[in-house]
Amino acid sequence: MSLSTLALWQWIVARLIPPAQAEALIGDLLEERRLRLQAGPHVGVAGWYSRQLASSVSVLLWASMRRGAWLVTVVTAVASLIAALRIMTVLQSALRPMTTSSFANDVIMLLSFAAALAACGSIAASIRLGAARLLALLVFAAVCAEIATSQGAPLWLMGSFLVLGPLATIAGATLSGWLRRVWL
Amino acid sequence: MPRGDFLGSLEQIVMLAVMRLGDDAYGMTVRREIEKRTGREISIGAVYATLERLEAKGYVSSFTGEPTAERGGRAKRHFEIEAAGHQALDASQNAVKNMSEGLSRRWKRA
């Protein structure tokens, strides 16, 4: 198992459980791995380590689903995405009559998209930080799907959506965290 | 402990391992102790998921130790049994003992 694969498994484990617990779990695995490497041939150690990580991911994923943490994160992210699309539509309807230029309309669409995602990313992060990250991922996937299926849309506009969408979501989430730290 | 809320077999095994290890009870030592005494291979994730469930029930508590170099600078999370945990373990073990009383000859025959 390569170092990058190990790092990927560790990253997945760290996403499934609270940070303090993830640190302890990965630390435990590294400690045991070191002991096994010192004790005998290196051949079985990589297999043992990857089996531990892989089986831990499935167990922890199940435990996280039973706690409801996973479900709350997904529901919050999906609800935030729907809310962002609604806000974007409302903003566009309000701003579009102000101009007849197609370029200005594209810019309005882009700005309302970013504003709606920043607001919803901020709300999602206040419920669950993971939900804001998932929202950014969903936005990225949705824009990729839109690029793949849409025809005739200007490339600069689709590229801007792809970059601005996840960035606005993360910026909203960061702002929410910063405001909470300032107020509390 | 709420009535009827007995510990599962893995919960009992994990709690007994924590009790045996005392001050040295953290994820990997608990996992090793279980493997050594039961011969059952268990993942570190299963140990942590069980300990987390027990902590949520108030049966065990945890505290973070100092980070060490052999753990890649990561800290250990030590566990200890709480009074409610001792009661829960006692109740669960008694329930099994009471239910199996007088049956040993039957399952030896089977």
PDB file of C-alpha atoms in Angstrom:
ATOM      1  CA  MET A   1       0.000   0.000   0.000  1.00  0.00           C
ATOM      2  CA  SER A   2       1.477   3.331  -1.068  1.00  0.00           C
ATOM      3  CA  LEU A   3       1.906   6.292   1.261  1.00  0.00           C
ATOM      4  CA  SER A   4      -0.727   8.274  -0.643  1.00  0.00           C
ATOM      5  CA  THR A   5      -3.273   5.459  -0.234  1.00  0.00           C
ATOM      6  CA  LEU A   6      -2.516   5.293   3.490  1.00  0.00           C
ATOM      7  CA  ALA A   7      -2.905   9.048   3.732  1.00  0.00           C
ATOM      8  CA  LEU A   8      -6.250   8.795   1.920  1.00  0.00           C
ATOM      9  CA  TRP A   9      -7.533   6.125   4.360  1.00  0.00           C
ATOM     10  CA  GLN A  10      -6.371   8.251   7.292  1.00  0.00           C
ATOM     11  CA  TRP A  11      -8.142  11.254   5.805  1.00  0.00           C
ATOM     12  CA  ILE A  12     -11.378   9.249   5.458  1.00  0.00           C
ATOM     13  CA  VAL A  13     -11.137   7.992   9.067  1.00  0.00           C
ATOM     14  CA  ALA A  14     -10.522  11.558  10.267  1.00  0.00           C
ATOM     15  CA  ARG A  15     -13.683  12.746   8.484  1.00  0.00           C
ATOM     16  CA  LEU A  16     -15.866  10.071  10.128  1.00  0.00           C
ATOM     17  CA  ILE A  17     -15.137  10.765  13.779  1.00  0.00           C
ATOM     18  CA  PRO A  18     -14.497  13.828  15.960  1.00  0.00           C
ATOM     19  CA  PRO A  19     -10.938  15.265  15.539  1.00  0.00           C
ATOM     20  CA  ALA A  20      -9.677  14.252  19.024  1.00  0.00           C
ATOM     21  CA  GLN A  21     -10.859  10.682  18.524  1.00  0.00           C
ATOM     22  CA  ALA A  22      -9.403  10.528  15.002  1.00  0.00           C
ATOM     23  CA  GLU A  23      -6.050  11.697  16.319  1.00  0.00           C
ATOM     24  CA  ALA A  24      -6.043   9.007  19.024  1.00  0.00           C
ATOM     25  CA  LEU A  25      -7.122   6.266  16.612  1.00  0.00           C
ATOM     26  CA  ILE A  26      -4.527   7.084  13.954  1.00  0.00           C
ATOM     27  CA  GLY A  27      -1.878   7.490  16.666  1.00  0.00           C
ATOM     28  CA  ASP A  28      -2.764   4.027  18.012  1.00  0.00           C
ATOM     29  CA  LEU A  29      -2.423   2.503  14.551  1.00  0.00           C
ATOM     30  CA  LEU A  30       0.948   4.186  13.948  1.00  0.00           C
ATOM     31  CA  GLU A  31       2.207   2.994  17.335  1.00  0.00           C
ATOM     32  CA  GLU A  32       1.150  -0.610  16.690  1.00  0.00           C
ATOM     33  CA  ARG A  33       2.556  -0.472  13.151  1.00  0.00           C
ATOM     34  CA  ARG A  34       5.914   0.665  14.514  1.00  0.00           C
ATOM     35  CA  LEU A  35       5.903  -2.152  17.100  1.00  0.00           C
ATOM     36  CA  ARG A  36       5.089  -4.737  14.442  1.00  0.00           C
ATOM     37  CA  LEU A  37       7.814  -3.413  12.136  1.00  0.00           C
ATOM     38  CA  GLN A  38      10.342  -3.677  14.987  1.00  0.00           C
ATOM     39  CA  ALA A  39       9.169  -7.167  15.996  1.00  0.00           C
ATOM     40  CA  GLY A  40       9.395  -9.074  12.747  1.00  0.00           C
ATOM     41  CA  PRO A  41       9.320  -9.218   8.953  1.00  0.00           C
ATOM     42  CA  HIS A  42       7.771  -6.195   7.276  1.00  0.00           C
ATOM     43  CA  VAL A  43       5.718  -8.251   4.841  1.00  0.00           C
ATOM     44  CA  GLY A  44       2.471  -8.620   6.806  1.00  0.00           C
ATOM     45  CA  VAL A  45       2.533  -5.199   8.458  1.00  0.00           C
ATOM     46  CA  ALA A  46       1.279  -3.137   5.515  1.00  0.00           C
ATOM     47  CA  GLY A  47      -1.567  -5.625   5.003  1.00  0.00           C
ATOM     48  CA  TRP A  48      -2.466  -5.528   8.695  1.00  0.00           C
ATOM     49  CA  TYR A  49      -2.416  -1.718   8.708  1.00  0.00           C
ATOM     50  CA  SER A  50      -4.599  -1.374   5.619  1.00  0.00           C
ATOM     51  CA  ARG A  51      -7.036  -4.064   6.910  1.00  0.00           C
ATOM     52  CA  GLN A  52      -7.345  -2.171  10.201  1.00  0.00           C
ATOM     53  CA  LEU A  53      -8.027   1.126   8.430  1.00  0.00           C
ATOM     54  CA  ALA A  54     -10.478  -0.377   5.932  1.00  0.00           C
ATOM     55  CA  SER A  55     -12.467  -2.295   8.550  1.00  0.00           C
ATOM     56  CA  SER A  56     -12.414   0.713  10.874  1.00  0.00           C
ATOM     57  CA  VAL A  57     -13.914   2.935   8.157  1.00  0.00           C
ATOM     58  CA  SER A  58     -16.919   0.632   7.697  1.00  0.00           C
ATOM     59  CA  VAL A  59     -17.498   0.284  11.468  1.00  0.00           C
ATOM     60  CA  LEU A  60     -17.109   4.019  12.120  1.00  0.00           C
ATOM     61  CA  LEU A  61     -19.329   4.910   9.161  1.00  0.00           C
ATOM     62  CA  TRP A  62     -22.046   2.653  10.546  1.00  0.00           C
ATOM     63  CA  ALA A  63     -21.617   4.117  14.069  1.00  0.00           C
ATOM     64  CA  SER A  64     -21.759   7.645  12.671  1.00  0.00           C
ATOM     65  CA  MET A  65     -24.957   6.798  10.762  1.00  0.00           C
ATOM     66  CA  ARG A  66     -26.486   5.327  13.925  1.00  0.00           C
ATOM     67  CA  ARG A  67     -25.626   8.513  15.809  1.00  0.00           C
ATOM     68  CA  GLY A  68     -27.432  10.412  13.080  1.00  0.00           C
ATOM     69  CA  ALA A  69     -24.417  12.671  12.525  1.00  0.00           C
ATOM     70  CA  TRP A  70     -23.965  11.532   8.951  1.00  0.00           C
ATOM     71  CA  LEU A  71     -27.648  11.854   8.133  1.00  0.00           C
ATOM     72  CA  VAL A  72     -27.929  15.336   9.676  1.00  0.00           C
ATOM     73  CA  THR A  73     -24.890  16.453   7.650  1.00  0.00           C
ATOM     74  CA  VAL A  74     -26.308  15.170   4.352  1.00  0.00           C
ATOM     75  CA  VAL A  75     -29.828  16.535   5.005  1.00  0.00           C
ATOM     76  CA  THR A  76     -28.399  19.944   6.023  1.00  0.00           C
ATOM     77  CA  ALA A  77     -26.174  20.092   2.922  1.00  0.00           C
ATOM     78  CA  VAL A  78     -28.967  19.113   0.516  1.00  0.00           C
ATOM     79  CA  ALA A  79     -31.471  21.497   2.182  1.00  0.00           C
ATOM     80  CA  SER A  80     -28.878  24.312   1.979  1.00  0.00           C
ATOM     81  CA  LEU A  81     -28.338  23.627  -1.723  1.00  0.00           C
ATOM     82  CA  ILE A  82     -32.090  23.787  -2.408  1.00  0.00           C
ATOM     83  CA  ALA A  83     -32.364  26.989  -0.335  1.00  0.00           C
ATOM     84  CA  ALA A  84     -29.395  28.526  -2.212  1.00  0.00           C
ATOM     85  CA  LEU A  85     -31.024  27.798  -5.580  1.00  0.00           C
ATOM     86  CA  ARG A  86     -34.288  29.398  -4.390  1.00  0.00           C
ATOM     87  CA  ILE A  87     -32.472  32.501  -3.089  1.00  0.00           C
ATOM     88  CA  MET A  88     -30.539  32.756  -6.349  1.00  0.00           C
ATOM     89  CA  THR A  89     -33.786  32.646  -8.381  1.00  0.00           C
ATOM     90  CA  VAL A  90     -35.373  35.346  -6.200  1.00  0.00           C
ATOM     91  CA  LEU A  91     -32.294  37.594  -6.448  1.00  0.00           C
ATOM     92  CA  GLN A  92     -32.094  37.165 -10.212  1.00  0.00           C
ATOM     93  CA  SER A  93     -35.795  37.960 -10.677  1.00  0.00           C
ATOM     94  CA  ALA A  94     -35.362  41.113  -8.588  1.00  0.00           C
ATOM     95  CA  LEU A  95     -32.197  42.321 -10.352  1.00  0.00           C
ATOM     96  CA  ARG A  96     -32.728  41.312 -13.979  1.00  0.00           C
ATOM     97  CA  PRO A  97     -35.256  44.060 -14.875  1.00  0.00           C
ATOM     98  CA  MET A  98     -32.529  46.621 -14.125  1.00  0.00           C
ATOM     99  CA  THR A  99     -30.581  45.784 -17.288  1.00  0.00           C
ATOM    100  CA  THR A 100     -31.071  44.501 -20.830  1.00  0.00           C
ATOM    101  CA  SER A 101     -27.434  43.602 -21.517  1.00  0.00           C
ATOM    102  CA  SER A 102     -26.761  39.866 -21.663  1.00  0.00           C
ATOM    103  CA  PHE A 103     -23.288  40.328 -20.153  1.00  0.00           C
ATOM    104  CA  ALA A 104     -24.758  42.251 -17.206  1.00  0.00           C
ATOM    105  CA  ASN A 105     -27.345  39.494 -16.788  1.00  0.00           C
ATOM    106  CA  ASP A 106     -24.591  36.879 -16.649  1.00  0.00           C
ATOM    107  CA  VAL A 107     -22.759  38.911 -14.013  1.00  0.00           C
ATOM    108  CA  ILE A 108     -25.993  39.275 -11.989  1.00  0.00           C
ATOM    109  CA  MET A 109     -26.534  35.516 -12.216  1.00  0.00           C
ATOM    110  CA  LEU A 110     -22.965  34.887 -11.047  1.00  0.00           C
ATOM    111  CA  LEU A 111     -23.198  37.346  -8.161  1.00  0.00           C
ATOM    112  CA  SER A 112     -26.578  36.069  -6.956  1.00  0.00           C
ATOM    113  CA  PHE A 113     -25.206  32.503  -7.170  1.00  0.00           C
ATOM    114  CA  ALA A 114     -22.198  33.468  -5.002  1.00  0.00           C
ATOM    115  CA  ALA A 115     -24.262  35.489  -2.517  1.00  0.00           C
ATOM    116  CA  ALA A 116     -26.862  32.730  -2.096  1.00  0.00           C
ATOM    117  CA  LEU A 117     -24.162  30.079  -1.568  1.00  0.00           C
ATOM    118  CA  ALA A 118     -22.234  32.245   0.899  1.00  0.00           C
ATOM    119  CA  ALA A 119     -25.406  32.774   2.952  1.00  0.00           C
ATOM    120  CA  CYS A 120     -26.416  29.107   2.850  1.00  0.00           C
ATOM    121  CA  GLY A 121     -22.834  27.928   3.483  1.00  0.00           C
ATOM    122  CA  SER A 122     -22.787  30.108   6.573  1.00  0.00           C
ATOM    123  CA  ILE A 123     -26.102  28.675   7.847  1.00  0.00           C
ATOM    124  CA  ALA A 124     -25.039  25.095   7.052  1.00  0.00           C
ATOM    125  CA  ALA A 125     -21.747  25.592   8.940  1.00  0.00           C
ATOM    126  CA  SER A 126     -23.581  26.919  11.990  1.00  0.00           C
ATOM    127  CA  ILE A 127     -25.592  23.655  12.074  1.00  0.00           C
ATOM    128  CA  ARG A 128     -22.693  21.341  11.205  1.00  0.00           C
ATOM    129  CA  LEU A 129     -19.311  22.272   9.731  1.00  0.00           C
ATOM    130  CA  GLY A 130     -19.228  19.078   7.675  1.00  0.00           C
ATOM    131  CA  ALA A 131     -22.497  20.123   6.017  1.00  0.00           C
ATOM    132  CA  ALA A 132     -20.859  23.275   4.587  1.00  0.00           C
ATOM    133  CA  ARG A 133     -17.963  21.192   3.199  1.00  0.00           C
ATOM    134  CA  LEU A 134     -20.411  18.734   1.675  1.00  0.00           C
ATOM    135  CA  LEU A 135     -22.399  21.641   0.238  1.00  0.00           C
ATOM    136  CA  ALA A 136     -19.244  22.965  -1.472  1.00  0.00           C
ATOM    137  CA  LEU A 137     -18.670  19.486  -2.924  1.00  0.00           C
ATOM    138  CA  LEU A 138     -22.284  19.219  -4.114  1.00  0.00           C
ATOM    139  CA  VAL A 139     -22.047  22.639  -5.773  1.00  0.00           C
ATOM    140  CA  PHE A 140     -18.841  21.623  -7.540  1.00  0.00           C
ATOM    141  CA  ALA A 141     -20.446  18.360  -8.758  1.00  0.00           C
ATOM    142  CA  ALA A 142     -23.628  20.165  -9.849  1.00  0.00           C
ATOM    143  CA  VAL A 143     -21.674  22.761 -11.865  1.00  0.00           C
ATOM    144  CA  CYS A 144     -19.545  19.997 -13.454  1.00  0.00           C
ATOM    145  CA  ALA A 145     -22.757  18.198 -14.482  1.00  0.00           C
ATOM    146  CA  GLU A 146     -24.148  21.476 -15.844  1.00  0.00           C
ATOM    147  CA  ILE A 147     -20.968  22.073 -17.882  1.00  0.00           C
ATOM    148  CA  ALA A 148     -21.136  18.533 -19.286  1.00  0.00           C
ATOM    149  CA  THR A 149     -24.776  18.824 -20.362  1.00  0.00           C
ATOM    150  CA  SER A 150     -25.269  22.502 -21.263  1.00  0.00           C
ATOM    151  CA  GLN A 151     -24.478  23.791 -24.725  1.00  0.00           C
ATOM    152  CA  GLY A 152     -23.759  27.330 -25.802  1.00  0.00           C
ATOM    153  CA  ALA A 153     -23.100  28.756 -22.338  1.00  0.00           C
ATOM    154  CA  PRO A 154     -20.007  30.992 -22.327  1.00  0.00           C
ATOM    155  CA  LEU A 155     -16.925  29.153 -21.049  1.00  0.00           C
ATOM    156  CA  TRP A 156     -15.873  32.058 -18.810  1.00  0.00           C
ATOM    157  CA  LEU A 157     -19.285  31.941 -17.123  1.00  0.00           C
ATOM    158  CA  MET A 158     -19.230  28.175 -16.462  1.00  0.00           C
ATOM    159  CA  GLY A 159     -15.612  28.381 -15.274  1.00  0.00           C
ATOM    160  CA  SER A 160     -16.540  31.200 -12.919  1.00  0.00           C
ATOM    161  CA  PHE A 161     -19.436  29.149 -11.526  1.00  0.00           C
ATOM    162  CA  LEU A 162     -17.109  26.213 -10.964  1.00  0.00           C
ATOM    163  CA  VAL A 163     -14.574  28.274  -9.010  1.00  0.00           C
ATOM    164  CA  LEU A 164     -16.868  30.801  -7.341  1.00  0.00           C
ATOM    165  CA  GLY A 165     -19.524  28.318  -6.117  1.00  0.00           C
ATOM    166  CA  PRO A 166     -17.378  26.202  -3.755  1.00  0.00           C
ATOM    167  CA  LEU A 167     -15.282  29.262  -2.794  1.00  0.00           C
ATOM    168  CA  ALA A 168     -18.358  31.297  -1.801  1.00  0.00           C
ATOM    169  CA  THR A 169     -19.693  28.355   0.226  1.00  0.00           C
ATOM    170  CA  ILE A 170     -16.418  27.926   2.129  1.00  0.00           C
ATOM    171  CA  ALA A 171     -16.112  31.715   2.579  1.00  0.00           C
ATOM    172  CA  GLY A 172     -19.620  31.811   4.091  1.00  0.00           C
ATOM    173  CA  ALA A 173     -18.752  28.897   6.402  1.00  0.00           C
ATOM    174  CA  THR A 174     -15.479  30.573   7.462  1.00  0.00           C
ATOM    175  CA  LEU A 175     -17.276  33.856   8.108  1.00  0.00           C
ATOM    176  CA  SER A 176     -19.882  32.033  10.221  1.00  0.00           C
ATOM    177  CA  GLY A 177     -17.126  30.414  12.325  1.00  0.00           C
ATOM    178  CA  TRP A 178     -15.319  33.740  12.729  1.00  0.00           C
ATOM    179  CA  LEU A 179     -18.512  35.560  13.772  1.00  0.00           C
ATOM    180  CA  ARG A 180     -19.309  32.836  16.304  1.00  0.00           C
ATOM    181  CA  ARG A 181     -15.824  33.149  17.803  1.00  0.00           C
ATOM    182  CA  VAL A 182     -16.192  36.942  18.029  1.00  0.00           C
ATOM    183  CA  TRP A 183     -19.651  36.879  19.586  1.00  0.00           C
ATOM    184  CA  LEU A 184     -19.317  33.903  21.960  1.00  0.00           C
TER     185      LEU A 184
ATOM    186  CA  MET B   1     -28.779   1.787  34.649  1.00  0.00           C
ATOM    187  CA  PRO B   2     -32.223   1.879  32.985  1.00  0.00           C
ATOM    188  CA  ARG B   3     -34.240  -1.327  33.392  1.00  0.00           C
ATOM    189  CA  GLY B   4     -33.709  -3.788  30.568  1.00  0.00           C
ATOM    190  CA  ASP B   5     -30.675  -1.923  29.220  1.00  0.00           C
ATOM    191  CA  PHE B   6     -28.105  -4.696  29.470  1.00  0.00           C
ATOM    192  CA  LEU B   7     -24.689  -4.350  27.881  1.00  0.00           C
ATOM    193  CA  GLY B   8     -23.986  -6.174  24.634  1.00  0.00           C
ATOM    194  CA  SER B   9     -21.270  -8.827  24.552  1.00  0.00           C
ATOM    195  CA  LEU B  10     -18.703  -6.572  22.848  1.00  0.00           C
ATOM    196  CA  GLU B  11     -19.510  -3.771  25.302  1.00  0.00           C
ATOM    197  CA  GLN B  12     -18.856  -6.119  28.218  1.00  0.00           C
ATOM    198  CA  ILE B  13     -15.627  -7.393  26.677  1.00  0.00           C
ATOM    199  CA  VAL B  14     -14.367  -3.855  26.031  1.00  0.00           C
ATOM    200  CA  MET B  15     -15.271  -2.721  29.552  1.00  0.00           C
ATOM    201  CA  LEU B  16     -13.544  -5.725  31.088  1.00  0.00           C
ATOM    202  CA  ALA B  17     -10.431  -4.980  29.007  1.00  0.00           C
ATOM    203  CA  VAL B  18     -10.461  -1.349  30.194  1.00  0.00           C
ATOM    204  CA  MET B  19     -10.801  -2.570  33.779  1.00  0.00           C
ATOM    205  CA  ARG B  20      -7.914  -5.038  33.390  1.00  0.00           C
ATOM    206  CA  LEU B  21      -5.585  -2.454  31.828  1.00  0.00           C
ATOM    207  CA  GLY B  22      -6.223   0.245  34.440  1.00  0.00           C
ATOM    208  CA  ASP B  23      -4.071   3.328  33.787  1.00  0.00           C
ATOM    209  CA  ASP B  24      -2.780   1.864  30.522  1.00  0.00           C
ATOM    210  CA  ALA B  25      -6.225   1.568  28.883  1.00  0.00           C
ATOM    211  CA  TYR B  26      -6.264   3.268  25.494  1.00  0.00           C
ATOM    212  CA  GLY B  27      -7.515   2.173  22.063  1.00  0.00           C
ATOM    213  CA  MET B  28      -4.659  -0.058  20.955  1.00  0.00           C
ATOM    214  CA  THR B  29      -3.986  -1.705  24.339  1.00  0.00           C
ATOM    215  CA  VAL B  30      -7.718  -2.471  24.656  1.00  0.00           C
ATOM    216  CA  ARG B  31      -7.700  -3.999  21.163  1.00  0.00           C
ATOM    217  CA  ARG B  32      -4.592  -6.076  21.955  1.00  0.00           C
ATOM    218  CA  GLU B  33      -5.985  -7.260  25.294  1.00  0.00           C
ATOM    219  CA  ILE B  34      -9.194  -8.440  23.610  1.00  0.00           C
ATOM    220  CA  GLU B  35      -7.251 -10.289  20.906  1.00  0.00           C
ATOM    221  CA  LYS B  36      -4.942 -11.865  23.475  1.00  0.00           C
ATOM    222  CA  ARG B  37      -7.669 -13.070  25.839  1.00  0.00           C
ATOM    223  CA  THR B  38     -10.491 -13.977  23.437  1.00  0.00           C
ATOM    224  CA  GLY B  39      -8.578 -14.863  20.264  1.00  0.00           C
ATOM    225  CA  ARG B  40     -11.056 -12.638  18.470  1.00  0.00           C
ATOM    226  CA  GLU B  41      -9.592 -10.284  15.868  1.00  0.00           C
ATOM    227  CA  ILE B  42     -11.108  -6.857  16.254  1.00  0.00           C
ATOM    228  CA  SER B  43     -10.524  -3.592  14.424  1.00  0.00           C
ATOM    229  CA  ILE B  44      -9.420  -0.470  16.222  1.00  0.00           C
ATOM    230  CA  GLY B  45     -12.501   1.254  14.727  1.00  0.00           C
ATOM    231  CA  ALA B  46     -14.806  -1.263  16.425  1.00  0.00           C
ATOM    232  CA  VAL B  47     -13.049  -0.637  19.757  1.00  0.00           C
ATOM    233  CA  TYR B  48     -13.444   3.137  19.411  1.00  0.00           C
ATOM    234  CA  ALA B  49     -17.078   2.882  18.238  1.00  0.00           C
ATOM    235  CA  THR B  50     -17.870   0.742  21.314  1.00  0.00           C
ATOM    236  CA  LEU B  51     -15.977   3.018  23.704  1.00  0.00           C
ATOM    237  CA  GLU B  52     -17.721   6.051  22.258  1.00  0.00           C
ATOM    238  CA  ARG B  53     -21.127   4.392  22.781  1.00  0.00           C
ATOM    239  CA  LEU B  54     -20.185   3.501  26.361  1.00  0.00           C
ATOM    240  CA  GLU B  55     -18.987   7.055  26.992  1.00  0.00           C
ATOM    241  CA  ALA B  56     -22.277   8.465  25.662  1.00  0.00           C
ATOM    242  CA  LYS B  57     -24.095   6.221  28.161  1.00  0.00           C
ATOM    243  CA  GLY B  58     -21.863   7.511  30.965  1.00  0.00           C
ATOM    244  CA  TYR B  59     -20.263   4.101  31.633  1.00  0.00           C
ATOM    245  CA  VAL B  60     -16.713   5.130  30.743  1.00  0.00           C
ATOM    246  CA  SER B  61     -14.907   8.460  30.619  1.00  0.00           C
ATOM    247  CA  SER B  62     -11.840   9.513  28.670  1.00  0.00           C
ATOM    248  CA  PHE B  63      -9.009  11.983  28.865  1.00  0.00           C
ATOM    249  CA  THR B  64      -6.276  12.945  26.407  1.00  0.00           C
ATOM    250  CA  GLY B  65      -2.647  12.182  27.221  1.00  0.00           C
ATOM    251  CA  GLU B  66       0.523  13.806  25.938  1.00  0.00           C
ATOM    252  CA  PRO B  67       1.488  13.473  22.233  1.00  0.00           C
ATOM    253  CA  THR B  68       4.458  11.142  21.649  1.00  0.00           C
ATOM    254  CA  ALA B  69       6.949  10.800  18.786  1.00  0.00           C
ATOM    255  CA  GLU B  70       6.306   7.063  18.210  1.00  0.00           C
ATOM    256  CA  ARG B  71       2.673   7.945  17.501  1.00  0.00           C
ATOM    257  CA  GLY B  72       3.569  10.553  14.891  1.00  0.00           C
ATOM    258  CA  GLY B  73       3.050  13.351  17.431  1.00  0.00           C
ATOM    259  CA  ARG B  74      -0.480  12.206  18.206  1.00  0.00           C
ATOM    260  CA  ALA B  75      -1.905  11.980  21.718  1.00  0.00           C
ATOM    261  CA  LYS B  76      -3.355   8.880  23.387  1.00  0.00           C
ATOM    262  CA  ARG B  77      -6.940   8.837  24.583  1.00  0.00           C
ATOM    263  CA  HIS B  78      -7.119   7.022  27.920  1.00  0.00           C
ATOM    264  CA  PHE B  79     -10.315   5.420  29.193  1.00  0.00           C
ATOM    265  CA  GLU B  80     -11.558   4.555  32.665  1.00  0.00           C
ATOM    266  CA  ILE B  81     -14.693   2.922  34.021  1.00  0.00           C
ATOM    267  CA  GLU B  82     -17.207   5.134  35.832  1.00  0.00           C
ATOM    268  CA  ALA B  83     -19.368   4.046  38.789  1.00  0.00           C
ATOM    269  CA  ALA B  84     -22.402   3.681  36.462  1.00  0.00           C
ATOM    270  CA  GLY B  85     -20.250   1.453  34.246  1.00  0.00           C
ATOM    271  CA  HIS B  86     -19.381  -0.833  37.158  1.00  0.00           C
ATOM    272  CA  GLN B  87     -23.097  -1.149  37.997  1.00  0.00           C
ATOM    273  CA  ALA B  88     -24.044  -1.822  34.377  1.00  0.00           C
ATOM    274  CA  LEU B  89     -21.344  -4.459  34.012  1.00  0.00           C
ATOM    275  CA  ASP B  90     -22.362  -6.089  37.289  1.00  0.00           C
ATOM    276  CA  ALA B  91     -26.048  -6.154  36.274  1.00  0.00           C
ATOM    277  CA  SER B  92     -25.266  -7.613  32.838  1.00  0.00           C
ATOM    278  CA  GLN B  93     -22.921 -10.281  34.197  1.00  0.00           C
ATOM    279  CA  ASN B  94     -25.450 -11.211  36.914  1.00  0.00           C
ATOM    280  CA  ALA B  95     -28.235 -11.498  34.337  1.00  0.00           C
ATOM    281  CA  VAL B  96     -26.201 -13.968  32.269  1.00  0.00           C
ATOM    282  CA  LYS B  97     -25.131 -15.856  35.402  1.00  0.00           C
ATOM    283  CA  ASN B  98     -28.714 -16.121  36.671  1.00  0.00           C
ATOM    284  CA  MET B  99     -30.030 -17.217  33.285  1.00  0.00           C
ATOM    285  CA  SER B 100     -27.375 -19.894  32.858  1.00  0.00           C
ATOM    286  CA  GLU B 101     -27.593 -21.229  36.394  1.00  0.00           C
ATOM    287  CA  GLY B 102     -28.274 -24.967  36.427  1.00  0.00           C
ATOM    288  CA  LEU B 103     -27.956 -25.279  32.657  1.00  0.00           C
ATOM    289  CA  SER B 104     -24.304 -26.215  32.422  1.00  0.00           C
ATOM    290  CA  ARG B 105     -25.073 -29.951  32.217  1.00  0.00           C
ATOM    291  CA  ARG B 106     -27.524 -29.348  29.365  1.00  0.00           C
ATOM    292  CA  TRP B 107     -25.153 -27.477  27.103  1.00  0.00           C
ATOM    293  CA  LYS B 108     -22.306 -29.830  27.849  1.00  0.00           C
ATOM    294  CA  ARG B 109     -24.531 -32.673  26.612  1.00  0.00           C
ATOM    295  CA  ALA B 110     -25.536 -30.841  23.419  1.00  0.00           C
TER     296      ALA B 110
END
